[in-house]
Short mmCIF file of C-alpha atoms and ligand atoms in Angstrom, two decimals:
data_model
loop_
_atom_site.label_atom_id
_atom_site.label_comp_id
_atom_site.label_asym_id
_atom_site.label_seq_id
_atom_site.Cartn_x
_atom_site.Cartn_y
_atom_site.Cartn_z
CA MET A 1 27.66 -7.63 -2.55
CA LYS A 2 25.80 -8.33 -5.81
CA VAL A 3 22.07 -8.05 -5.10
CA ALA A 4 19.16 -8.97 -7.35
CA VAL A 5 15.67 -7.67 -6.62
CA VAL A 6 13.13 -9.84 -8.43
CA GLY A 7 9.85 -7.97 -8.88
CA ALA A 8 11.74 -4.67 -8.77
CA THR A 9 8.90 -2.71 -10.40
CA GLY A 10 6.16 -3.77 -7.96
CA LEU A 11 5.12 -2.08 -4.70
CA VAL A 12 7.24 -4.34 -2.47
CA GLY A 13 10.15 -4.57 -4.91
CA THR A 14 10.32 -0.78 -5.13
CA LYS A 15 10.24 -0.64 -1.31
CA MET A 16 13.08 -3.19 -1.18
CA LEU A 17 15.24 -0.86 -3.29
CA GLN A 18 14.36 2.05 -1.00
CA VAL A 19 15.16 0.07 2.17
CA LEU A 20 18.42 -1.34 0.78
CA SER A 21 19.50 2.23 0.12
CA GLU A 22 18.26 3.67 3.42
CA ARG A 23 19.98 0.94 5.45
CA ASN A 24 23.20 1.26 3.45
CA PHE A 25 23.19 -2.42 2.57
CA PRO A 26 26.61 -3.07 0.91
CA VAL A 27 25.33 -3.33 -2.67
CA SER A 28 28.32 -3.45 -5.04
CA GLU A 29 26.08 -4.23 -8.02
CA LEU A 30 22.30 -4.12 -8.32
CA ILE A 31 20.39 -6.37 -10.69
CA PRO A 32 16.71 -5.31 -10.89
CA VAL A 33 14.63 -8.14 -12.32
CA ALA A 34 11.06 -8.30 -13.55
CA SER A 35 8.83 -10.20 -15.94
CA ALA A 36 9.57 -10.21 -19.66
CA LYS A 37 7.11 -7.37 -20.28
CA SER A 38 9.10 -5.09 -17.96
CA VAL A 39 12.59 -5.97 -19.26
CA GLY A 40 14.33 -2.82 -20.39
CA ARG A 41 12.33 -0.52 -18.08
CA GLU A 42 14.51 1.53 -15.75
CA VAL A 43 14.53 1.71 -11.96
CA GLU A 44 16.49 4.15 -9.83
CA PHE A 45 18.76 3.11 -6.99
CA ARG A 46 21.03 5.46 -5.03
CA GLY A 47 20.59 8.15 -7.72
CA LYS A 48 21.57 5.86 -10.57
CA LYS A 49 19.28 4.31 -13.22
CA TYR A 50 19.37 0.58 -13.84
CA LYS A 51 17.76 -1.36 -16.67
CA VAL A 52 15.46 -4.16 -15.58
CA ALA A 53 16.80 -7.57 -16.55
CA GLY A 54 15.09 -10.90 -17.22
CA MET A 55 15.42 -13.98 -15.05
CA GLU A 56 18.03 -15.85 -17.09
CA ALA A 57 20.24 -12.74 -17.31
CA ALA A 58 19.92 -12.26 -13.56
CA ILE A 59 21.09 -15.81 -12.86
CA ALA A 60 23.97 -15.37 -15.30
CA ALA A 61 25.04 -12.21 -13.43
CA LYS A 62 25.52 -14.47 -10.36
CA PRO A 63 24.27 -12.20 -7.56
CA ASP A 64 25.15 -13.22 -4.02
CA VAL A 65 21.56 -12.77 -2.86
CA ALA A 66 18.21 -12.34 -4.63
CA LEU A 67 15.28 -10.69 -2.87
CA PHE A 68 12.08 -11.97 -4.49
CA SER A 69 8.68 -10.30 -4.43
CA ALA A 70 7.12 -11.43 -7.69
CA GLY A 71 4.28 -13.72 -6.69
CA GLY A 72 4.05 -17.35 -5.74
CA SER A 73 4.16 -18.87 -9.23
CA THR A 74 7.33 -16.97 -10.15
CA SER A 75 8.98 -18.03 -6.88
CA THR A 76 7.91 -21.63 -7.31
CA GLU A 77 9.51 -21.74 -10.77
CA TRP A 78 12.56 -19.51 -10.34
CA ALA A 79 13.72 -19.65 -6.71
CA PRO A 80 15.08 -23.21 -7.18
CA LYS A 81 16.89 -22.13 -10.38
CA PHE A 82 18.54 -19.21 -8.57
CA ALA A 83 19.39 -21.49 -5.63
CA ALA A 84 20.85 -24.14 -7.96
CA ALA A 85 23.17 -21.43 -9.32
CA GLY A 86 24.41 -20.85 -5.77
CA ILE A 87 22.36 -17.68 -5.25
CA THR A 88 20.66 -17.26 -1.84
CA VAL A 89 16.98 -16.37 -2.30
CA VAL A 90 14.91 -14.45 0.27
CA ASP A 91 11.38 -14.92 -1.01
CA ASN A 92 8.47 -12.70 0.03
CA SER A 93 5.81 -14.91 -1.59
CA SER A 94 3.92 -17.66 0.24
CA ALA A 95 5.32 -20.34 -2.10
CA TRP A 96 7.98 -21.77 0.24
CA ARG A 97 6.89 -20.57 3.71
CA MET A 98 5.48 -23.88 4.96
CA ASP A 99 8.07 -26.10 3.26
CA PRO A 100 9.74 -27.95 6.18
CA LYS A 101 13.13 -27.56 4.50
CA VAL A 102 12.77 -23.79 4.13
CA PRO A 103 13.40 -21.41 7.07
CA LEU A 104 10.60 -18.89 7.70
CA VAL A 105 12.36 -15.99 9.41
CA VAL A 106 11.68 -12.86 11.42
CA PRO A 107 15.22 -11.86 12.44
CA GLU A 108 14.21 -10.56 15.89
CA ILE A 109 12.77 -13.99 16.70
CA ASN A 110 14.41 -16.92 14.89
CA ALA A 111 17.35 -15.82 12.71
CA ASP A 112 19.39 -18.45 14.55
CA VAL A 113 17.77 -21.15 12.39
CA LEU A 114 19.68 -19.83 9.35
CA THR A 115 22.73 -21.72 8.00
CA SER A 116 24.95 -21.37 4.94
CA ASN A 117 23.11 -24.36 3.46
CA ASP A 118 19.86 -22.38 3.24
CA LYS A 119 19.55 -21.24 -0.35
CA ILE A 120 15.84 -20.46 -0.21
CA ILE A 121 14.62 -18.49 2.82
CA ALA A 122 10.99 -17.45 3.21
CA ASN A 123 9.82 -14.03 4.34
CA PRO A 124 6.59 -14.42 6.37
CA ASN A 125 3.27 -12.81 5.52
CA CYS A 126 3.03 -9.15 6.56
CA SER A 127 0.13 -9.70 8.95
CA THR A 128 2.04 -12.53 10.64
CA ILE A 129 5.32 -10.61 10.98
CA GLN A 130 3.93 -7.68 12.95
CA MET A 131 1.96 -9.96 15.26
CA VAL A 132 4.85 -12.29 16.16
CA VAL A 133 7.30 -9.40 16.68
CA ALA A 134 4.96 -8.16 19.41
CA LEU A 135 4.10 -11.58 20.84
CA ALA A 136 7.52 -13.28 20.87
CA PRO A 137 8.76 -11.66 24.12
CA LEU A 138 5.44 -12.40 25.82
CA HIS A 139 5.49 -16.03 24.69
CA LYS A 140 8.98 -16.40 26.17
CA ALA A 141 7.81 -14.97 29.50
CA TYR A 142 4.32 -16.46 29.90
CA LYS A 143 3.90 -19.16 27.19
CA ILE A 144 1.05 -18.43 24.81
CA LYS A 145 -1.83 -20.91 24.84
CA ARG A 146 -4.16 -19.26 22.28
CA ILE A 147 -4.30 -16.22 19.99
CA VAL A 148 -7.47 -14.65 18.59
CA VAL A 149 -6.65 -11.94 16.05
CA ALA A 150 -8.72 -9.66 13.84
CA THR A 151 -6.83 -7.66 11.24
CA TYR A 152 -7.54 -4.33 9.51
CA GLN A 153 -5.35 -4.50 6.41
CA SER A 154 -4.51 -1.69 4.00
CA VAL A 155 -4.97 -1.88 0.25
CA THR A 156 -1.21 -1.70 -0.36
CA GLY A 157 -1.17 -5.32 0.78
CA THR A 158 -3.02 -6.18 -2.42
CA GLY A 159 -0.92 -4.07 -4.77
CA VAL A 160 -1.02 -1.16 -7.19
CA LYS A 161 -4.42 -2.08 -8.69
CA ALA A 162 -6.08 -1.87 -5.27
CA VAL A 163 -4.42 1.45 -4.49
CA GLU A 164 -5.75 2.79 -7.80
CA GLN A 165 -9.25 1.45 -7.05
CA LEU A 166 -9.33 3.21 -3.68
CA LYS A 167 -8.03 6.46 -5.17
CA GLY A 168 -10.52 6.24 -8.04
CA GLU A 169 -13.49 5.57 -5.75
CA ARG A 170 -12.43 8.35 -3.41
CA HIS A 171 -12.06 10.77 -6.33
CA LYS A 172 -15.49 9.82 -7.65
CA GLU A 173 -16.99 10.26 -4.16
CA VAL A 174 -15.35 13.62 -3.51
CA ALA A 175 -15.17 15.18 -6.97
CA GLY A 176 -18.30 13.51 -8.26
CA LYS A 177 -16.40 12.63 -11.40
CA GLU A 178 -15.95 9.22 -12.93
CA SER A 179 -12.28 8.24 -13.07
CA SER A 180 -10.91 5.21 -14.84
CA TYR A 181 -9.70 2.45 -12.59
CA GLU A 182 -10.00 -1.30 -12.57
CA MET A 183 -11.60 -3.19 -9.70
CA ALA A 184 -8.97 -5.04 -7.65
CA TYR A 185 -11.76 -6.31 -5.40
CA LYS A 186 -15.20 -7.73 -6.10
CA TYR A 187 -16.70 -4.82 -4.14
CA PRO A 188 -16.01 -1.12 -3.59
CA ILE A 189 -13.42 -0.64 -0.86
CA ASP A 190 -13.92 3.05 -0.08
CA LEU A 191 -16.48 3.63 2.69
CA ASN A 192 -16.54 -0.14 3.06
CA VAL A 193 -14.67 -3.08 4.61
CA ILE A 194 -14.26 -6.49 2.96
CA PRO A 195 -13.99 -9.52 5.30
CA GLN A 196 -12.03 -11.53 2.76
CA ILE A 197 -8.30 -11.45 1.97
CA ASP A 198 -7.24 -14.06 -0.60
CA VAL A 199 -9.42 -17.07 -1.45
CA PHE A 200 -11.68 -19.13 0.81
CA LEU A 201 -10.64 -22.65 1.80
CA ASP A 202 -12.85 -25.67 2.59
CA ASN A 203 -12.80 -24.84 6.32
CA GLY A 204 -14.42 -21.45 5.73
CA TYR A 205 -11.24 -19.52 6.44
CA THR A 206 -9.25 -17.55 3.86
CA LYS A 207 -5.69 -18.33 2.83
CA GLU A 208 -4.62 -15.13 4.60
CA GLU A 209 -6.19 -16.30 7.86
CA MET A 210 -4.58 -19.72 7.65
CA LYS A 211 -1.20 -18.09 6.90
CA MET A 212 -1.44 -16.36 10.28
CA VAL A 213 -2.37 -19.65 11.95
CA ASN A 214 0.38 -21.77 10.40
CA GLU A 215 3.22 -19.28 10.06
CA THR A 216 2.94 -18.19 13.69
CA LYS A 217 3.59 -21.73 14.94
CA LYS A 218 6.58 -22.20 12.60
CA ILE A 219 8.26 -18.88 13.45
CA MET A 220 7.65 -19.27 17.19
CA ARG A 221 8.74 -22.95 16.95
CA ASP A 222 5.74 -24.07 19.01
CA ASP A 223 2.96 -26.11 17.41
CA SER A 224 1.01 -26.02 20.67
CA ILE A 225 0.04 -22.38 20.12
CA ARG A 226 -3.61 -22.25 19.02
CA VAL A 227 -4.43 -19.41 16.61
CA THR A 228 -7.64 -18.22 14.99
CA ALA A 229 -7.84 -15.21 12.69
CA THR A 230 -10.27 -12.97 10.84
CA THR A 231 -8.53 -10.88 8.20
CA VAL A 232 -10.31 -7.81 6.81
CA ARG A 233 -9.47 -5.33 4.06
CA ILE A 234 -10.10 -1.68 4.97
CA PRO A 235 -9.84 1.55 2.98
CA VAL A 236 -6.45 2.59 4.33
CA MET A 237 -3.63 3.36 1.91
CA GLY A 238 -0.81 1.87 4.00
CA GLY A 239 -0.28 0.06 7.28
CA HIS A 240 -1.92 -3.02 8.78
CA SER A 241 -3.60 -2.93 12.19
CA GLU A 242 -4.48 -5.91 14.38
CA ALA A 243 -6.61 -6.48 17.49
CA VAL A 244 -4.87 -9.37 19.24
CA ASN A 245 -6.25 -11.34 22.18
CA ILE A 246 -3.76 -13.66 23.83
CA GLU A 247 -4.36 -16.33 26.47
CA PHE A 248 -1.26 -17.45 28.32
CA GLU A 249 -0.50 -20.65 30.21
CA ASN A 250 0.61 -18.48 33.14
CA ASP A 251 -0.65 -15.27 34.70
CA PHE A 252 1.18 -12.03 34.10
CA ASP A 253 1.79 -8.63 35.62
CA LEU A 254 0.58 -5.83 33.34
CA ALA A 255 3.48 -3.55 34.25
CA GLU A 256 5.89 -6.34 33.38
CA VAL A 257 4.09 -6.94 30.07
CA ARG A 258 4.52 -3.27 29.22
CA HIS A 259 8.22 -3.42 30.15
CA LEU A 260 8.77 -6.55 28.06
CA LEU A 261 7.18 -4.82 25.06
CA GLU A 262 9.04 -1.55 25.62
CA THR A 263 12.35 -3.45 25.63
CA ALA A 264 11.51 -5.90 22.83
CA PRO A 265 13.57 -5.62 19.60
CA GLY A 266 11.61 -3.91 16.83
CA VAL A 267 8.74 -2.81 19.10
CA ILE A 268 7.64 0.69 20.06
CA VAL A 269 4.93 1.02 22.72
CA VAL A 270 2.45 3.85 22.15
CA ASP A 271 -0.02 3.59 25.01
CA ASP A 272 -0.98 6.80 26.80
CA LEU A 273 -4.74 6.77 27.24
CA PRO A 274 -5.16 10.07 29.11
CA ASN A 275 -3.58 11.75 26.09
CA HIS A 276 -5.35 9.50 23.57
CA LYS A 277 -2.01 8.11 22.34
CA TYR A 278 -2.21 4.73 20.60
CA PRO A 279 -0.76 3.23 17.38
CA MET A 280 -2.34 4.31 14.08
CA PRO A 281 -1.32 3.48 10.49
CA MET A 282 -0.55 7.12 9.76
CA ASP A 283 2.12 7.07 12.52
CA ALA A 284 3.63 3.78 11.33
CA HIS A 285 4.00 5.02 7.74
CA GLU A 286 7.56 4.59 6.43
CA LYS A 287 8.76 3.26 9.81
CA ASP A 288 10.30 -0.20 10.38
CA ASP A 289 8.97 -0.74 13.88
CA VAL A 290 5.93 -2.60 15.16
CA PHE A 291 3.80 -0.26 17.25
CA VAL A 292 1.88 -1.70 20.21
CA GLY A 293 -0.79 -0.04 22.33
CA ARG A 294 -4.16 -0.51 24.05
CA ILE A 295 -2.34 -2.89 26.40
CA ARG A 296 -4.97 -4.20 28.80
CA ARG A 297 -6.00 -7.31 30.65
CA ASP A 298 -8.88 -9.28 29.11
CA GLU A 299 -11.24 -9.13 32.09
CA SER A 300 -13.44 -11.86 30.68
CA GLN A 301 -10.77 -14.57 30.78
CA PRO A 302 -7.97 -15.51 33.25
CA ASN A 303 -4.35 -15.06 32.04
CA ALA A 304 -5.57 -13.18 28.94
CA LEU A 305 -4.42 -9.90 27.38
CA ASN A 306 -5.58 -7.55 24.63
CA LEU A 307 -3.19 -5.60 22.38
CA TRP A 308 -3.47 -3.32 19.36
CA VAL A 309 -0.61 -3.82 16.89
CA VAL A 310 0.19 -1.58 13.90
CA SER A 311 3.00 -1.67 11.34
CA ASP A 312 3.88 -0.52 7.83
CA ASN A 313 3.03 -3.65 5.84
CA LEU A 314 5.33 -2.75 2.94
CA ARG A 315 8.30 -2.21 5.26
CA LYS A 316 8.55 -4.47 8.32
CA GLY A 317 5.74 -6.50 6.81
CA ALA A 318 7.74 -7.22 3.67
CA ALA A 319 10.75 -5.27 2.35
CA THR A 320 12.54 -4.42 5.61
CA ASN A 321 12.15 -7.92 7.05
CA ALA A 322 13.63 -9.36 3.85
CA VAL A 323 16.54 -6.91 3.93
CA GLN A 324 17.09 -7.64 7.63
CA ILE A 325 17.37 -11.35 6.74
CA ALA A 326 19.99 -10.46 4.10
CA GLU A 327 21.80 -8.29 6.68
CA TYR A 328 21.89 -11.21 9.11
CA LEU A 329 23.20 -13.56 6.40
CA ALA A 330 25.94 -11.09 5.46
CA ALA A 331 26.89 -10.28 9.08
CA ASN A 332 27.21 -13.99 9.89
CA ASN A 333 29.06 -14.91 6.67
CA LEU A 334 26.18 -17.12 5.53
CA ILE A 335 26.28 -15.70 1.99
C1 2RA B 1 -2.32 -8.66 1.98
N1 2RA B 1 -0.92 -9.92 3.50
O1 2RA B 1 -2.33 -7.77 2.82
C2 2RA B 1 -1.46 -9.88 2.15
C3 2RA B 1 -0.37 -9.95 1.12
N2 2RA B 1 0.49 -8.84 1.17
O2 2RA B 1 -2.99 -8.65 0.93
#
């Protein structure tokens, strides 16, 4: 299968190449694509070097599928052009996620919405993906009424500039030496937390928070689910964590909740309090699963549950979910 990776030199694009290789996706020809300034650079895939191409050249090469992670403006402009050329686009930006004609897919939950007519498919936001992977089996069993989530998101969610800022601040703090780095955030991130991810909207929430609200309903196909979110940037190099409080329509049995999570696709339960075992970003690093722990009844509210959810935001939160969508398309002859 001819595969294009648009944004191949970025953090997520690079991870897409790694995941395609690790999962032995049947790539007969790879077309790495990036902005004009990166054309000609080389990327490595399965031990071979490939020159980065421009957008027009990528369309001309007629890949079967194009995995995009190049920002919303690039997707807005170029995803329709790739689709018009008959190329199926799986887009990791937020550009198309809430378009009613565009499927927003987490394969473990709603891959069945996909058809051969879908030429633009949206990959959900990383913080949404890990939450719905954990909640989908519980929604099916007990019907979710309301979700209150607070996130603890790593700097890799922002990109290379933020990783460099954290490293630079840490170096300065530890070595006492100035090091050159640009500020990805308005404030220092090391030894700090920033309760803002993306821009603020008129309702006082950030775009990131409203993504969790809106995308959850679309993926779970249930507009009755009420969601409120607080998304926070923390000085962690990789892996998003979330404290999730869920109120259900119906009561539940905690042992059954644990069993549902332990048997849910894409979920690993780490919840052994006597031995202080619970999910942490360092354990989720370079894994494709969603790790769930701190499973406990919310004793302040009937039919309510607290969970702690951790996942590698570059993998299941972005690259792996996109590749899994492509795998589903290929396995079901939809591309
Ligand atoms: C973030 N979820 O963490 C957003 C985009 N990757 O910054």
